[in-house]
Tab-separated table of C-alpha atoms and ligand atoms in Angstrom:
chain	number	residue	atom	x	y	z
A	1408	MET	CA	4.769	13.050	12.854
A	1409	ALA	CA	7.267	15.220	10.990
A	1410	TYR	CA	8.375	13.522	7.795
A	1411	GLU	CA	11.595	14.394	5.964
A	1412	THR	CA	11.400	12.256	2.838
A	1413	ILE	CA	7.681	12.261	2.029
A	1414	LEU	CA	4.771	14.718	2.024
A	1415	VAL	CA	1.527	13.503	3.535
A	1416	GLU	CA	-1.887	15.021	2.910
A	1417	VAL	CA	-5.495	14.074	3.476
A	1418	LYS	CA	-7.788	15.119	0.629
A	1419	GLY	CA	-11.380	14.298	1.507
A	1420	LYS	CA	-11.385	10.561	2.225
A	1421	VAL	CA	-8.071	9.925	0.443
A	1422	GLY	CA	-4.628	9.787	2.056
A	1423	VAL	CA	-1.935	11.010	-0.333
A	1424	ILE	CA	1.765	10.193	0.093
A	1425	THR	CA	4.211	12.066	-2.142
A	1426	LEU	CA	7.761	10.717	-2.269
A	1427	ASN	CA	9.988	13.723	-1.804
A	1428	ARG	CA	13.729	13.247	-2.304
A	1429	PRO	CA	14.006	15.272	-5.532
A	1430	GLN	CA	17.791	15.537	-5.343
A	1431	ALA	CA	18.008	11.723	-5.666
A	1432	LEU	CA	15.035	11.146	-8.017
A	1433	ASN	CA	13.132	9.801	-4.999
A	1434	ALA	CA	15.619	6.975	-4.435
A	1435	LEU	CA	14.107	4.788	-1.746
A	1436	ASN	CA	16.310	4.731	1.335
A	1437	GLY	CA	15.460	3.090	4.646
A	1438	GLN	CA	14.151	6.308	6.138
A	1439	LEU	CA	11.761	6.888	3.234
A	1440	ILE	CA	10.343	3.362	3.322
A	1441	GLY	CA	9.928	3.723	7.116
A	1442	GLU	CA	8.086	7.005	6.661
A	1443	VAL	CA	5.818	5.565	3.960
A	1444	ASN	CA	4.890	2.773	6.367
A	1445	ALA	CA	4.270	5.205	9.233
A	1446	ALA	CA	1.967	7.290	7.026
A	1447	MET	CA	0.176	4.159	5.808
A	1448	ASP	CA	-0.234	2.919	9.407
A	1449	GLY	CA	-2.040	6.184	10.166
A	1450	PHE	CA	-4.274	5.963	7.083
A	1451	GLU	CA	-5.114	2.301	7.777
A	1452	LYS	CA	-6.233	3.157	11.328
A	1453	ASP	CA	-8.211	6.252	10.326
A	1454	PRO	CA	-11.836	5.263	9.653
A	1455	ALA	CA	-12.323	8.431	7.580
A	1456	ILE	CA	-9.796	7.250	4.964
A	1457	GLY	CA	-11.118	4.993	2.197
A	1458	CYS	CA	-8.217	4.956	-0.253
A	1459	MET	CA	-4.528	5.859	-0.447
A	1460	VAL	CA	-2.437	7.304	-3.259
A	1461	VAL	CA	1.353	7.069	-3.607
A	1462	THR	CA	3.015	9.415	-6.058
A	1463	GLY	CA	6.364	11.051	-6.817
A	1464	SER	CA	7.475	13.971	-8.961
A	1465	GLU	CA	6.966	14.690	-12.656
A	1466	LYS	CA	10.493	13.422	-13.353
A	1467	ALA	CA	10.519	10.366	-11.129
A	1468	PHE	CA	8.074	8.235	-9.204
A	1469	ALA	CA	11.240	6.636	-7.808
A	1470	ALA	CA	14.510	5.709	-9.527
A	1471	GLY	CA	14.979	2.663	-7.342
A	1472	ALA	CA	16.303	1.673	-3.960
A	1473	ASP	CA	19.047	4.046	-2.831
A	1474	ILE	CA	22.182	2.674	-4.493
A	1475	LYS	CA	24.485	4.842	-2.382
A	1476	GLU	CA	22.937	3.428	0.799
A	1477	MET	CA	23.244	-0.165	-0.468
A	1478	GLN	CA	26.699	0.091	-2.042
A	1479	SER	CA	28.841	-0.930	0.947
A	1480	ARG	CA	26.497	-3.508	2.451
A	1481	THR	CA	27.758	-7.035	3.064
A	1482	PHE	CA	25.800	-10.266	2.639
A	1483	PRO	CA	25.258	-10.838	6.390
A	1484	GLU	CA	24.030	-7.258	6.891
A	1485	THR	CA	21.670	-7.508	3.953
A	1486	TYR	CA	20.378	-10.919	4.981
A	1487	LEU	CA	20.233	-10.558	8.753
A	1488	ASP	CA	18.726	-7.113	9.260
A	1489	ASP	CA	15.496	-8.077	7.480
A	1490	LYS	CA	15.653	-5.029	5.270
A	1491	PHE	CA	12.688	-6.281	3.296
A	1492	GLU	CA	10.176	-6.497	6.136
A	1493	PRO	CA	9.109	-2.830	5.811
A	1494	TRP	CA	8.848	-3.184	2.033
A	1495	GLU	CA	6.648	-6.256	2.444
A	1496	ARG	CA	4.323	-4.396	4.796
A	1497	ILE	CA	3.477	-1.974	1.991
A	1498	GLY	CA	2.274	-4.898	-0.111
A	1499	GLN	CA	0.168	-6.233	2.747
A	1500	ARG	CA	-1.979	-3.165	3.337
A	1501	ARG	CA	-5.733	-3.748	3.534
A	1502	LYS	CA	-6.998	-0.440	2.178
A	1503	PRO	CA	-6.652	0.160	-1.556
A	1504	ILE	CA	-3.591	2.023	-2.808
A	1505	ILE	CA	-3.244	3.651	-6.220
A	1506	ALA	CA	0.234	4.416	-7.576
A	1507	ALA	CA	0.214	7.638	-9.619
A	1508	VAL	CA	3.386	7.269	-11.664
A	1509	ALA	CA	5.150	9.941	-13.708
A	1510	GLY	CA	8.714	9.696	-14.999
A	1511	PHE	CA	11.020	6.921	-13.868
A	1512	ALA	CA	9.674	3.931	-11.916
A	1513	LEU	CA	12.801	1.795	-11.815
A	1514	GLY	CA	14.033	-1.067	-9.667
A	1515	GLY	CA	12.541	-0.637	-6.204
A	1516	GLY	CA	10.440	2.199	-7.657
A	1517	CYS	CA	8.760	-0.179	-10.095
A	1518	GLU	CA	8.424	-2.696	-7.256
A	1519	LEU	CA	6.806	-0.102	-4.994
A	1520	ALA	CA	4.347	0.803	-7.760
A	1521	MET	CA	3.534	-2.905	-8.173
A	1522	MET	CA	2.901	-3.267	-4.416
A	1523	CYS	CA	0.087	-0.788	-4.898
A	1524	ASP	CA	-3.217	-2.153	-6.176
A	1525	PHE	CA	-3.094	-0.482	-9.561
A	1526	ILE	CA	-1.038	2.024	-11.472
A	1527	ILE	CA	-2.296	5.140	-13.191
A	1528	ALA	CA	0.592	6.384	-15.307
A	1529	ALA	CA	1.412	9.696	-16.938
A	1530	ASP	CA	2.365	9.619	-20.600
A	1531	ASN	CA	6.035	10.211	-19.682
A	1532	ALA	CA	6.293	7.212	-17.336
A	1533	LYS	CA	9.074	4.673	-17.812
A	1534	PHE	CA	9.272	1.324	-16.043
A	1535	GLY	CA	12.160	-1.051	-15.600
A	1536	GLN	CA	14.099	-3.439	-13.403
A	1537	PRO	CA	17.677	-2.361	-14.200
A	1538	GLU	CA	19.271	-4.046	-11.148
A	1539	ILE	CA	21.138	-6.412	-13.485
A	1540	ASN	CA	23.285	-3.410	-14.512
A	1541	LEU	CA	24.420	-3.159	-10.879
A	1542	GLY	CA	25.359	-6.819	-10.559
A	1543	VAL	CA	22.250	-7.746	-8.579
A	1544	ILE	CA	18.610	-8.663	-9.234
A	1545	PRO	CA	15.278	-7.161	-8.130
A	1546	GLY	CA	14.821	-7.737	-4.393
A	1547	ALA	CA	11.394	-6.387	-3.471
A	1548	GLY	CA	9.169	-8.451	-5.734
A	1549	GLY	CA	10.366	-7.490	-9.207
A	1550	THR	CA	10.947	-11.018	-10.450
A	1551	GLN	CA	7.613	-12.135	-8.968
A	1552	ARG	CA	5.033	-9.351	-9.252
A	1553	LEU	CA	6.331	-8.253	-12.662
A	1554	THR	CA	6.065	-11.819	-13.955
A	1555	HIS	CA	2.495	-12.073	-12.653
A	1556	ALA	CA	1.660	-8.718	-14.231
A	1557	ILE	CA	3.251	-8.976	-17.669
A	1558	GLY	CA	4.198	-12.634	-18.129
A	1559	LYS	CA	7.473	-14.495	-18.421
A	1560	ALA	CA	8.669	-13.207	-21.807
A	1561	LYS	CA	8.595	-9.520	-20.973
A	1562	ALA	CA	9.673	-10.019	-17.344
A	1563	MET	CA	12.744	-11.934	-18.561
A	1564	ASP	CA	13.438	-9.288	-21.212
A	1565	LEU	CA	13.284	-6.424	-18.699
A	1566	CYS	CA	15.120	-8.135	-15.820
A	1567	LEU	CA	17.874	-9.679	-17.969
A	1568	THR	CA	18.609	-6.748	-20.300
A	1569	GLY	CA	17.810	-3.999	-17.808
A	1570	ARG	CA	16.071	-2.007	-20.553
A	1571	LEU	CA	13.320	0.481	-19.768
A	1572	MET	CA	9.744	0.104	-21.000
A	1573	ASP	CA	7.732	3.158	-22.047
A	1574	VAL	CA	4.218	3.716	-20.810
A	1575	ASN	CA	2.485	2.438	-23.955
A	1576	GLU	CA	4.335	-0.864	-23.799
A	1577	ALA	CA	3.613	-1.035	-20.052
A	1578	GLU	CA	-0.105	-0.577	-20.638
A	1579	ARG	CA	-0.180	-3.107	-23.495
A	1580	ALA	CA	1.625	-5.579	-21.263
A	1581	GLY	CA	-0.865	-5.134	-18.424
A	1582	LEU	CA	1.342	-3.367	-15.882
A	1583	VAL	CA	-0.545	-0.096	-16.071
A	1584	ALA	CA	-4.302	0.335	-15.646
A	1585	ARG	CA	-4.613	3.714	-17.388
A	1586	ILE	CA	-2.420	6.258	-19.178
A	1587	VAL	CA	-3.268	9.938	-18.731
A	1588	PRO	CA	-1.575	13.160	-19.852
A	1589	LEU	CA	1.101	14.225	-17.363
A	1590	ALA	CA	-0.766	17.442	-16.527
A	1591	ASP	CA	-3.869	15.437	-15.565
A	1592	LEU	CA	-2.151	12.704	-13.535
A	1593	MET	CA	-3.160	13.824	-10.056
A	1594	ALA	CA	-6.647	15.014	-11.042
A	1595	GLU	CA	-7.433	11.700	-12.741
A	1596	THR	CA	-5.899	9.681	-9.902
A	1597	MET	CA	-7.868	11.624	-7.307
A	1598	LYS	CA	-11.077	11.032	-9.287
A	1599	ALA	CA	-10.436	7.294	-9.133
A	1600	ALA	CA	-9.432	7.435	-5.454
A	1601	ASP	CA	-12.495	9.519	-4.539
A	1602	ALA	CA	-14.723	7.045	-6.377
A	1603	ILE	CA	-13.223	4.129	-4.423
A	1604	ALA	CA	-13.407	6.004	-1.108
A	1605	ALA	CA	-17.122	6.664	-1.670
A	1606	LYS	CA	-17.924	2.916	-1.791
A	1607	SER	CA	-18.657	0.718	1.190
A	1608	LEU	CA	-15.263	0.084	2.797
A	1609	PRO	CA	-15.994	-3.565	3.753
A	1610	SER	CA	-16.822	-4.368	0.119
A	1611	VAL	CA	-13.714	-2.525	-1.107
A	1612	LEU	CA	-11.438	-4.405	1.310
A	1613	MET	CA	-13.014	-7.722	0.387
A	1614	ALA	CA	-12.752	-7.058	-3.355
A	1615	LYS	CA	-9.041	-6.283	-2.919
A	1616	GLU	CA	-8.513	-9.360	-0.769
A	1617	SER	CA	-10.353	-11.604	-3.249
A	1618	ILE	CA	-8.419	-10.356	-6.279
A	1619	ASN	CA	-5.135	-10.835	-4.431
A	1620	ARG	CA	-6.224	-14.407	-3.613
A	1621	ALA	CA	-6.114	-15.150	-7.343
A	1622	PHE	CA	-2.303	-14.958	-7.103
A	1623	GLU	CA	-2.065	-17.344	-4.172
A	1624	VAL	CA	-4.459	-20.248	-4.679
A	1625	THR	CA	-5.961	-22.526	-7.319
A	1626	LEU	CA	-8.943	-21.329	-9.340
A	1627	ALA	CA	-11.286	-23.678	-7.448
A	1628	GLU	CA	-10.070	-22.371	-4.067
A	1629	GLY	CA	-10.265	-18.791	-5.263
A	1630	LEU	CA	-13.826	-19.227	-6.481
A	1631	ARG	CA	-14.827	-20.813	-3.158
A	1632	PHE	CA	-13.201	-17.903	-1.284
A	1633	GLU	CA	-14.982	-15.348	-3.471
A	1634	ARG	CA	-18.370	-17.016	-2.917
A	1635	ARG	CA	-17.937	-17.013	0.881
A	1636	VAL	CA	-16.855	-13.378	0.875
A	1637	PHE	CA	-19.736	-12.418	-1.431
A	1638	SER	CA	-22.212	-14.131	0.895
A	1639	SER	CA	-20.733	-12.465	3.971
A	1640	LEU	CA	-21.382	-9.010	2.540
A	1641	PHE	CA	-25.120	-9.728	2.847
A	1642	ALA	CA	-24.572	-9.328	6.603
A	1643	THR	CA	-23.806	-5.611	6.100
A	1644	GLN	CA	-26.181	-2.667	6.198
A	1645	ASP	CA	-24.290	-1.288	3.221
A	1646	GLN	CA	-25.543	-4.165	1.047
A	1647	LYS	CA	-29.129	-3.295	2.054
A	1648	GLU	CA	-28.427	0.379	1.375
A	1649	GLY	CA	-26.677	-0.230	-1.962
A	1650	MET	CA	-29.453	-2.406	-3.351
A	1651	ALA	CA	-32.240	-0.179	-1.923
A	1652	ALA	CA	-30.592	2.867	-3.505
A	1653	PHE	CA	-30.530	1.098	-6.867
A	1654	THR	CA	-34.216	0.201	-6.787
A	1655	GLU	CA	-35.147	3.683	-5.489
A	1656	LYS	CA	-33.023	5.284	-8.245
A	1657	ARG	CA	-30.861	7.311	-5.849
A	1658	LYS	CA	-27.200	7.393	-4.816
A	1659	PRO	CA	-26.275	5.029	-1.970
A	1660	ASP	CA	-25.175	6.479	1.356
A	1661	PHE	CA	-22.727	3.892	2.672
A	1662	LYS	CA	-21.888	3.895	6.383
A	1663	ASN	CA	-19.133	1.258	6.255
A	1664	GLY	CA	-21.160	-1.140	8.303
B	70	LIG	C1	20.664	6.690	-5.362
B	70	LIG	C2	20.140	7.910	-7.240
B	70	LIG	C3	19.411	6.808	-7.760
B	70	LIG	C4	19.317	5.616	-6.958
B	70	LIG	C5	19.314	8.427	-9.194
B	70	LIG	N1	20.051	8.874	-8.162
B	70	LIG	N2	18.903	7.165	-8.964
B	70	LIG	N3	20.769	7.837	-6.063
B	70	LIG	N4	19.988	5.611	-5.784
B	70	LIG	N5	18.593	4.540	-7.339
B	70	LIG	C6	20.693	10.187	-8.016
B	70	LIG	C7	21.910	10.325	-8.916
B	70	LIG	O1	23.028	9.734	-8.325
B	70	LIG	C8	22.027	11.844	-9.022
B	70	LIG	O2	22.620	12.329	-7.842
B	70	LIG	C9	20.559	12.296	-9.028
B	70	LIG	O3	19.808	11.222	-8.454
B	70	LIG	C10	20.032	12.547	-10.431
B	70	LIG	O4	20.270	11.370	-11.207
B	70	LIG	P1	20.980	11.409	-12.640
B	70	LIG	O5	21.497	10.035	-12.883
B	70	LIG	O6	21.936	12.540	-12.738
B	70	LIG	O7	19.721	11.722	-13.578
B	70	LIG	P2	19.518	11.331	-15.119
B	70	LIG	O8	20.775	11.527	-15.884
B	70	LIG	O9	18.271	12.044	-15.534
B	70	LIG	O10	19.253	9.746	-15.118
B	70	LIG	C11	18.089	9.219	-14.528
B	70	LIG	C12	18.196	7.680	-14.314
B	70	LIG	C13	19.496	7.376	-13.544
B	70	LIG	C14	18.238	6.990	-15.692
B	70	LIG	C15	16.959	7.255	-13.565
B	70	LIG	O11	19.544	8.199	-12.393
B	70	LIG	C16	19.589	5.952	-13.088
B	70	LIG	O12	19.902	5.073	-13.901
B	70	LIG	N6	19.353	5.699	-11.804
B	70	LIG	C17	19.539	4.377	-11.227
B	70	LIG	C18	18.412	3.458	-11.617
B	70	LIG	C19	18.591	2.080	-10.994
B	70	LIG	O13	19.567	1.389	-11.274
B	70	LIG	N7	17.638	1.664	-10.144
B	70	LIG	C20	17.699	0.372	-9.487
B	70	LIG	C21	18.362	0.537	-8.163
B	70	LIG	S1	18.579	-1.041	-7.331
B	70	LIG	P3	23.870	13.323	-7.883
B	70	LIG	O14	24.246	13.484	-6.430
B	70	LIG	O15	24.896	12.672	-8.725
B	70	LIG	O16	23.293	14.567	-8.517
B	70	LIG	C22	17.078	-1.383	-6.660
B	70	LIG	C23	17.001	-2.680	-5.901
B	70	LIG	C24	15.690	-2.813	-5.185
B	70	LIG	O17	16.162	-0.660	-6.792
B	70	LIG	C25	15.764	-3.853	-4.119
B	70	LIG	C26	14.694	-3.676	-3.056
B	70	LIG	C27	15.221	-3.339	-1.722
């Protein structure tokens, strides 16, 4: 498929999606979100892919949903055309996704980064939910995922004032997993993605699913779910291989089965 708003590459076992609307600081229009989903559909189906990466430019991961596209929309259009369904699909992917964030991750850009499983951020990254400055509120998870990630006090501060948060504050608050120098962002992200892609895919998918359960259910339910999933992995050859490799002091050779 020929994409116009993203670049798509396969590097080893990692599928890399680069948001590519530099003239608009990677503002997320409908076409771009559609193309991200199409690329992710391909990576999800491809058994050779073990991890995905979403990134932007050095100046902007994404400066938000495309304001010029949204500007003239009415309530019925916004409500009835289910504009959010394609956004939601990004957050429902089974394979792990790392967001490699440099520059601005604002509004829908911050929300897109939060739909990924974790964020590796360059030292120039800035996060925020400035929708309040436009007379609206976050619409793709900002009031929910941000609150889960950084707690009520900071989520209220960011969403109500619209201020931006630098990368150090974002890491302290728990939004960002790691900060790396801008020049090393992709190398460090690819190291993490390669490491994930080298694991047994069933165990990776189940670890992701179990962690995400923590946001949906009570602790007791989550612990029960984790125990069942843990037990089920003993039905895989990869569990035999992983534990044999440990006792034989060699690297495991996982076959995803
Ligand atoms: C459309 C955008 C845009 C956006 C930037 N641009 N952000 N276009 N939608 N979200 C465009 C500008 O209009 C400009 O185009 C070009 O990108 C460069 O931007 P500048 O503003 O000139 O750059 P700079 O001065 O460096 O300022 C950077 C910035 C600022 C601070 C990031 O661009 C900004 O505040 N952007 C909007 C951030 C925002 O409010 N995001 C939330 C959007 S609402 P021209 O043609 O003039 O050169 C949202 C809701 C999500 O995300 C709901 C989910 C569906």
